[in-house]
mmCIF file of C-alpha atoms and ligand atoms in Angstrom:
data_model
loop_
_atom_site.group_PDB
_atom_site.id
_atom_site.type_symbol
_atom_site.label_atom_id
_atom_site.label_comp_id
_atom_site.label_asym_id
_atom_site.label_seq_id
_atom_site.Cartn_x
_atom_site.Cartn_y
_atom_site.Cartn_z
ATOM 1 C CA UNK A 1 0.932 20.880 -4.884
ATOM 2 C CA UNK A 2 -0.644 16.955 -4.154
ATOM 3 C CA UNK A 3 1.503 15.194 -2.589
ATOM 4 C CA UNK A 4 1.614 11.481 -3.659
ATOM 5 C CA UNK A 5 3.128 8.853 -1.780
ATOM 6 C CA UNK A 6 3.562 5.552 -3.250
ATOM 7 C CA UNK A 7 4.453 2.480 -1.112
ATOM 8 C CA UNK A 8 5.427 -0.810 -3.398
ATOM 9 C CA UNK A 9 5.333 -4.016 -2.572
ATOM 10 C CA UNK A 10 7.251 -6.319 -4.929
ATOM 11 C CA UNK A 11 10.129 -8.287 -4.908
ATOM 12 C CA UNK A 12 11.715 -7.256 -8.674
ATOM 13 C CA UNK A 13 13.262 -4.894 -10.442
ATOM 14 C CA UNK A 14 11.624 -3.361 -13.311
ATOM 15 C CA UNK A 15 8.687 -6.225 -12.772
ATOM 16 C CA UNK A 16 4.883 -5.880 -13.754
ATOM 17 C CA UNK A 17 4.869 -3.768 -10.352
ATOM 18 C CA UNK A 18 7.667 -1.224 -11.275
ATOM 19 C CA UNK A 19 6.476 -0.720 -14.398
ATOM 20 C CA UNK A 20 2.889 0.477 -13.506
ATOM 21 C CA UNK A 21 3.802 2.938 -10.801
ATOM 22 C CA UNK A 22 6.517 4.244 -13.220
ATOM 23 C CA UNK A 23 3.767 5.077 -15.869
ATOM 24 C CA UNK A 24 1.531 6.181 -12.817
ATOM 25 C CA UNK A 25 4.065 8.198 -11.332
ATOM 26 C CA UNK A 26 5.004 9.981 -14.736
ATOM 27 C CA UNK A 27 1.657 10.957 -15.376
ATOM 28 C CA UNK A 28 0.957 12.315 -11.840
ATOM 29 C CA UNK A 29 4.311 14.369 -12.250
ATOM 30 C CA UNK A 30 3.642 16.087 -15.536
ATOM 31 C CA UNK A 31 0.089 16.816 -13.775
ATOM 32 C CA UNK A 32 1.707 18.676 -11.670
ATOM 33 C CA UNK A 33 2.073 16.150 -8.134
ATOM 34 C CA UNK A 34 4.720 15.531 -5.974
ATOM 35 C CA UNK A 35 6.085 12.216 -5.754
ATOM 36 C CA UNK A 36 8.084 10.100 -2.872
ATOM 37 C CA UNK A 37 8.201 6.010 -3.812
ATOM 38 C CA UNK A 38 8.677 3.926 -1.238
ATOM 39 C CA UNK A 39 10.194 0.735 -2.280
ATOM 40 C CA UNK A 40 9.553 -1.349 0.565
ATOM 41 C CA UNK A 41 12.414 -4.445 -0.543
ATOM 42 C CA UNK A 42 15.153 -1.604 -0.183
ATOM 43 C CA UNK A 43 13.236 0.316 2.311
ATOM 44 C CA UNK A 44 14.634 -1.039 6.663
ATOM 45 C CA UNK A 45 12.049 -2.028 8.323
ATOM 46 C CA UNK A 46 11.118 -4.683 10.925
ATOM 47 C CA UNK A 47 8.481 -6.833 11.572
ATOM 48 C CA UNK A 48 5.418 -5.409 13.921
ATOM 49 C CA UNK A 49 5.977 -7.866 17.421
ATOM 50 C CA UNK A 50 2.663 -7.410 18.564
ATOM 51 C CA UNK A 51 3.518 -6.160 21.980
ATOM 52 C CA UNK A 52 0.396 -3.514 21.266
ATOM 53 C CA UNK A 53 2.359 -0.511 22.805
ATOM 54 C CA UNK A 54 1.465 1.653 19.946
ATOM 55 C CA UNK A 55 -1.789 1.189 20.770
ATOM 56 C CA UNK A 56 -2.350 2.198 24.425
ATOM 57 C CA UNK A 57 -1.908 6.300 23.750
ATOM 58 C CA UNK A 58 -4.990 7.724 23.015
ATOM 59 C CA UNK A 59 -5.850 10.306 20.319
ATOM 60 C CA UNK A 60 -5.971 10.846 16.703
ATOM 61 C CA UNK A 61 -2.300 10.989 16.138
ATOM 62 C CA UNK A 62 -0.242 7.758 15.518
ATOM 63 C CA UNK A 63 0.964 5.990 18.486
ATOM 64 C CA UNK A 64 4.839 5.459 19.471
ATOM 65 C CA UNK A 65 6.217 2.625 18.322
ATOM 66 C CA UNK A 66 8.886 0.645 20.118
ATOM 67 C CA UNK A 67 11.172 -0.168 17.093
ATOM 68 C CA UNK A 68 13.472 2.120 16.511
ATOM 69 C CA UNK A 69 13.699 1.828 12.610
ATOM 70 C CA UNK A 70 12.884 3.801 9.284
ATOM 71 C CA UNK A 71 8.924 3.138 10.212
ATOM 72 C CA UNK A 72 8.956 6.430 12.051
ATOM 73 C CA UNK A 73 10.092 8.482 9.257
ATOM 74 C CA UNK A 74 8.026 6.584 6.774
ATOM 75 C CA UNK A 75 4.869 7.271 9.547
ATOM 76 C CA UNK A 76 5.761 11.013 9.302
ATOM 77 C CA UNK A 77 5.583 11.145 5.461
ATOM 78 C CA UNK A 78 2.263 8.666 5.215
ATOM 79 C CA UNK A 79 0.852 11.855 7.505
ATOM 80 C CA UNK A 80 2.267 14.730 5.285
ATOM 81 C CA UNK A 81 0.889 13.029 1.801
ATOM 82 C CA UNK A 82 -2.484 14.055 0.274
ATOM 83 C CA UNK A 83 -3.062 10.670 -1.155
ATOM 84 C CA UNK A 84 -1.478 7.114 -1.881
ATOM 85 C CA UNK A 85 -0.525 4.339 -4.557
ATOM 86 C CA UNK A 86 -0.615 1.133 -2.736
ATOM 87 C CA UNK A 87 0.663 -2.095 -4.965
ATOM 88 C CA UNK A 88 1.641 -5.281 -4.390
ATOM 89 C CA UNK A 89 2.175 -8.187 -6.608
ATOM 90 C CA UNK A 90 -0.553 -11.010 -5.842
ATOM 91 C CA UNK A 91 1.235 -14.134 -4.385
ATOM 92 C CA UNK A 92 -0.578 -16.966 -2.661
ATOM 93 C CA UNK A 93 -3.666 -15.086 -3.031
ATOM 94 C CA UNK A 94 -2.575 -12.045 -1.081
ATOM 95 C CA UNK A 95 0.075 -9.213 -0.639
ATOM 96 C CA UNK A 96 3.498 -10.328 -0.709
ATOM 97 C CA UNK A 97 5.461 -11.196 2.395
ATOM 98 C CA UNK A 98 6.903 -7.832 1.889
ATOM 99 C CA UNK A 99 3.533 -5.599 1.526
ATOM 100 C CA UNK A 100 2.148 -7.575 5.233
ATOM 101 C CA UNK A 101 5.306 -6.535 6.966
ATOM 102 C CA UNK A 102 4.738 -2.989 6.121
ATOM 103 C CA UNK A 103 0.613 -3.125 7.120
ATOM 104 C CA UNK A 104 1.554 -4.728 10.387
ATOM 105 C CA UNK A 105 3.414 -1.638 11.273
ATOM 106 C CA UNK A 106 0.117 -0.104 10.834
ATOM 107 C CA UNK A 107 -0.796 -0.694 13.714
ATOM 108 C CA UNK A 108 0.498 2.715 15.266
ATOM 109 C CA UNK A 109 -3.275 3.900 13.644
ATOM 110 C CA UNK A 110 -4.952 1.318 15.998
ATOM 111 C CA UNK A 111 -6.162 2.483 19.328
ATOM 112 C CA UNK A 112 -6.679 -0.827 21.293
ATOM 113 C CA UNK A 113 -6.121 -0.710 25.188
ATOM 114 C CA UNK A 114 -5.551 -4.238 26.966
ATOM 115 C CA UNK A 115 -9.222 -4.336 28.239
ATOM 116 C CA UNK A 116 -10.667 -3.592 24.401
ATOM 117 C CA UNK A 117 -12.154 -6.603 22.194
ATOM 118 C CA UNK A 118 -10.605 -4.956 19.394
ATOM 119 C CA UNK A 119 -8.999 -1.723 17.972
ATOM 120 C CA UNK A 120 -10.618 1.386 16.807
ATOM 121 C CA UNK A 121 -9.001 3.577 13.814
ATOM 122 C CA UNK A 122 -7.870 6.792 14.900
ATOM 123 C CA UNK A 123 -8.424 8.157 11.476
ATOM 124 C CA UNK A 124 -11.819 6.692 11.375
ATOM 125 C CA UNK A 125 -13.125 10.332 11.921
ATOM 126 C CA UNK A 126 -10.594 12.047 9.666
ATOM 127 C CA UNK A 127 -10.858 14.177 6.780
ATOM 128 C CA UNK A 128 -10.530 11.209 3.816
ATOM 129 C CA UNK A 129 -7.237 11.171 1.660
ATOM 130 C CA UNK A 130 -7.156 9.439 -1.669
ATOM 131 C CA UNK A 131 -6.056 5.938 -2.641
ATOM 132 C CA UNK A 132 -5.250 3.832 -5.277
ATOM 133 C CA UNK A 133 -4.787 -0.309 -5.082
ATOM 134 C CA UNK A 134 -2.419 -2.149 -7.574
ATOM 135 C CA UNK A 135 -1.880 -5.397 -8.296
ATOM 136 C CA UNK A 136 -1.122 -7.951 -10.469
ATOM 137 C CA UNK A 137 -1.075 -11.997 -10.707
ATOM 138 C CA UNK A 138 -1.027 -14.679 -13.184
ATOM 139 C CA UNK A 139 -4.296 -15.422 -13.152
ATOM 140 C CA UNK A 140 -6.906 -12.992 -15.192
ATOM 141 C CA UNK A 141 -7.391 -9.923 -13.706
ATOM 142 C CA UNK A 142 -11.032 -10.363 -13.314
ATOM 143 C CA UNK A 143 -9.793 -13.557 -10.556
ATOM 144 C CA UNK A 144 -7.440 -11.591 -8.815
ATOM 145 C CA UNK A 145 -9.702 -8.944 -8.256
ATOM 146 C CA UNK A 146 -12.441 -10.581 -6.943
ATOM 147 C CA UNK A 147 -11.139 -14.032 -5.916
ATOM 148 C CA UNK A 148 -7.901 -13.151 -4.207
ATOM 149 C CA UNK A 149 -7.574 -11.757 -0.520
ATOM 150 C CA UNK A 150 -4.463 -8.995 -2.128
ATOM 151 C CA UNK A 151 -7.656 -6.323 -2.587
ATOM 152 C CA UNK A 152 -9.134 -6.391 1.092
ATOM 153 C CA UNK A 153 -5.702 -6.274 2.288
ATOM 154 C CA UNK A 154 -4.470 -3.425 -0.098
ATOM 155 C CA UNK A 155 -7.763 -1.845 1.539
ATOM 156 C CA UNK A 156 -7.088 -2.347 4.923
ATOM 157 C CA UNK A 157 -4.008 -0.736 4.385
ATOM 158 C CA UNK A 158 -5.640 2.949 3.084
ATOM 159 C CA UNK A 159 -7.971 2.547 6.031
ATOM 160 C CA UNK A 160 -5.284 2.658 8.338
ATOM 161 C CA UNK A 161 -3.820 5.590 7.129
ATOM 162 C CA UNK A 162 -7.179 7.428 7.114
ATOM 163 C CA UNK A 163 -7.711 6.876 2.955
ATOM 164 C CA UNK A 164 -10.556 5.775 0.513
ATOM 165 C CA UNK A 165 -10.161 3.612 -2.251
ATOM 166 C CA UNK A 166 -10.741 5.777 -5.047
ATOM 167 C CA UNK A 167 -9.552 2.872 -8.126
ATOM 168 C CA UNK A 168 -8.394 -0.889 -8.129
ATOM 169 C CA UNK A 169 -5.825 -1.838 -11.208
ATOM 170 C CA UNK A 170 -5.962 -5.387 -11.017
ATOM 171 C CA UNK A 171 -3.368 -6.149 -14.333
ATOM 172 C CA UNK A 172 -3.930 -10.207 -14.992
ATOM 173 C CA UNK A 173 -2.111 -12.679 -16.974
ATOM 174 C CA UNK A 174 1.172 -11.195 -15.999
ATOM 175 C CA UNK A 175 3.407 -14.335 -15.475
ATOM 176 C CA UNK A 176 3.756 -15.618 -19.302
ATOM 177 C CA UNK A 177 7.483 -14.686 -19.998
ATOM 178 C CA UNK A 178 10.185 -13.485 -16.848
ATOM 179 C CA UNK A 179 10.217 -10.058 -18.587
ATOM 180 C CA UNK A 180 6.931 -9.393 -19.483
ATOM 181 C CA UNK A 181 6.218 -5.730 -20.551
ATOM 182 C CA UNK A 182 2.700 -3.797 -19.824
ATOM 183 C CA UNK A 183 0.223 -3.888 -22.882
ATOM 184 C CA UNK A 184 -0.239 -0.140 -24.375
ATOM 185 C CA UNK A 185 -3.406 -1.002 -23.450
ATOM 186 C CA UNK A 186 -2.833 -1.837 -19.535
ATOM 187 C CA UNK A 187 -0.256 1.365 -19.759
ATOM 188 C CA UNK A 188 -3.160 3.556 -20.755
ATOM 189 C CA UNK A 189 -5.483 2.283 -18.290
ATOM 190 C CA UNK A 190 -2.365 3.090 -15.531
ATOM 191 C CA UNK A 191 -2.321 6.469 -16.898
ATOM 192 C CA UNK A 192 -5.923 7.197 -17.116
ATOM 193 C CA UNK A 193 -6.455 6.347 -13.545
ATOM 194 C CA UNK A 194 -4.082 8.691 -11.583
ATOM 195 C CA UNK A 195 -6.540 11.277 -12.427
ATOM 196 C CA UNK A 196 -9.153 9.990 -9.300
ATOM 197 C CA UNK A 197 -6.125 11.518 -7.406
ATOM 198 C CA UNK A 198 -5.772 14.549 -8.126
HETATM 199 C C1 FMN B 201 5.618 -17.053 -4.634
HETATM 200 C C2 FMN B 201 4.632 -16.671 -5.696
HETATM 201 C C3 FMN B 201 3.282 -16.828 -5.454
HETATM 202 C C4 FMN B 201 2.352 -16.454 -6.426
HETATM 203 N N1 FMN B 201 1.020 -16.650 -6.163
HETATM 204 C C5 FMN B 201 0.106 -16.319 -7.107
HETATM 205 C C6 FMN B 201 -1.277 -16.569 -6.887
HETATM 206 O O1 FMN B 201 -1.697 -17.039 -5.834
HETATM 207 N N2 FMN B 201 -2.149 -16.261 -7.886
HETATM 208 C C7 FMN B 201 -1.738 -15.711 -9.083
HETATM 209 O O2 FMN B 201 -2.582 -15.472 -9.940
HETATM 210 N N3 FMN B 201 -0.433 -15.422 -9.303
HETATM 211 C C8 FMN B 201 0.499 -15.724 -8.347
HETATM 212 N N4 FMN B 201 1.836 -15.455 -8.569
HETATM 213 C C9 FMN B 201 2.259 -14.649 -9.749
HETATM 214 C C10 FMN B 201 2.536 -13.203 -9.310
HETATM 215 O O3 FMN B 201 1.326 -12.581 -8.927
HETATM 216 C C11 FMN B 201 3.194 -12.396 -10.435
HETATM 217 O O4 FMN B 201 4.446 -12.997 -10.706
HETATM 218 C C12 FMN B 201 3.382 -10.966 -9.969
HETATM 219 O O5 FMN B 201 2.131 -10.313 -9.985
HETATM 220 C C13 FMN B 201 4.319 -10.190 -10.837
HETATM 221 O O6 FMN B 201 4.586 -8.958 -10.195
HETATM 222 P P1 FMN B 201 6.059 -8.335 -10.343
HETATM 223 O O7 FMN B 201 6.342 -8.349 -11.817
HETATM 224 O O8 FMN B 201 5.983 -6.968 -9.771
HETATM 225 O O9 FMN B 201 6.995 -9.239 -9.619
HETATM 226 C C14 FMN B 201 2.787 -15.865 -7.639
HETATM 227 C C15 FMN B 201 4.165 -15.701 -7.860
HETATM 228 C C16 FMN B 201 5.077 -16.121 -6.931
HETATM 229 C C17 FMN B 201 6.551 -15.972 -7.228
#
């Protein structure tokens, strides 16, 4: 059985957000996948405080972190999934507050000793999972994709964990009324998408 893990980033209930990876998420299941959400405003985590010490182990494996926090059980699933659902609403012109605090933690997939210019992935040689990037912003879609930073950040995060970007939903125009419901038409493009996961 594929097991999905979905990690989102935004701020409301039942928003533009929730309702894609709930039509996502029902179509993987009746395909047949496993699903865990992560809901990252309910989920306890801390912020990454750069002291690097996840990053001085060597080796393929994730480093130790120092916090002491639900990152470590969250690390253990990201490494038992088969592929990923990575959203985040668009604010600013990036991932939410929210979505950055979780990619910081990231770092335990960095290997970057004190004398190093810069970190090397330690899943940069590992078999590829799956990912797929969701977002949404008021702007059209067509902006957000290519205009915004939220992609190359939603990116970043898959290449972390050791995934490829297999689909972007980009959903624009979303901020017209405070309860603004997916097209059919959006909905359908959700639904035809999870298939690049499985
Ligand atoms: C603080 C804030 C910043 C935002 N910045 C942008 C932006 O830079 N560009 C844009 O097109 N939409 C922006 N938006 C609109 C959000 O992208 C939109 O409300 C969000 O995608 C809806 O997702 P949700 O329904 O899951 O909350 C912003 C909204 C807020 C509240």
């Amino acid at each position: 059985m594929t097991r999905i893990l979905v990690i989102n980033g935004s701020y409301r209930d039942r928003g533009i957000t929730d309702q894609i990876i709930t039509t996502m998420t029902e179509e993987l299941e009746s395909a047949g996948a496993e699903i865990q959400t992560i809901l990252l405003r309910n989920y306890p985590i801390e912020f990454c405080c750069n002291c690097r010490e996840c990053c001085q182990q060597p080796g393929e494996l994730p480093g130790r972190c120092i916090r002491n926090d639900a990152m470590g059980e969250l690390i253990k699933t990201i490494e038992q999934s088969d592929g990923f659902i990575l959203a985040s609403p668009t604010n600013f012109g990036t991932v939410t507050a929210l979505f950055k605090r979780f990619l910081e933690r990231l770092m335990v997939y960095g290997y970057w000793p004190w004398e190093m210019n810069a970190p090397k992935l330690r899943k940069a040689n590992a078999a590829k999972k799956k990912a797929l990037l969701v977002s949404s912003c008021a702007a059209p879609g067509f902006f957000g994709r290519w205009l915004y930073g939220t992609r190359k950040q939603l990116k970043t995060t898959a290449q972390m964990i050791g995934a490829t970007p297999v689909g972007t939903l980009f959903t624009g125009l979303v901020g017209k009324e405070p309860d603004q419901q997916l097209s059919a038409k959006q909905e359908a493009k959700a639904r035809s998408l999870v298939k690049k996961l499985l």
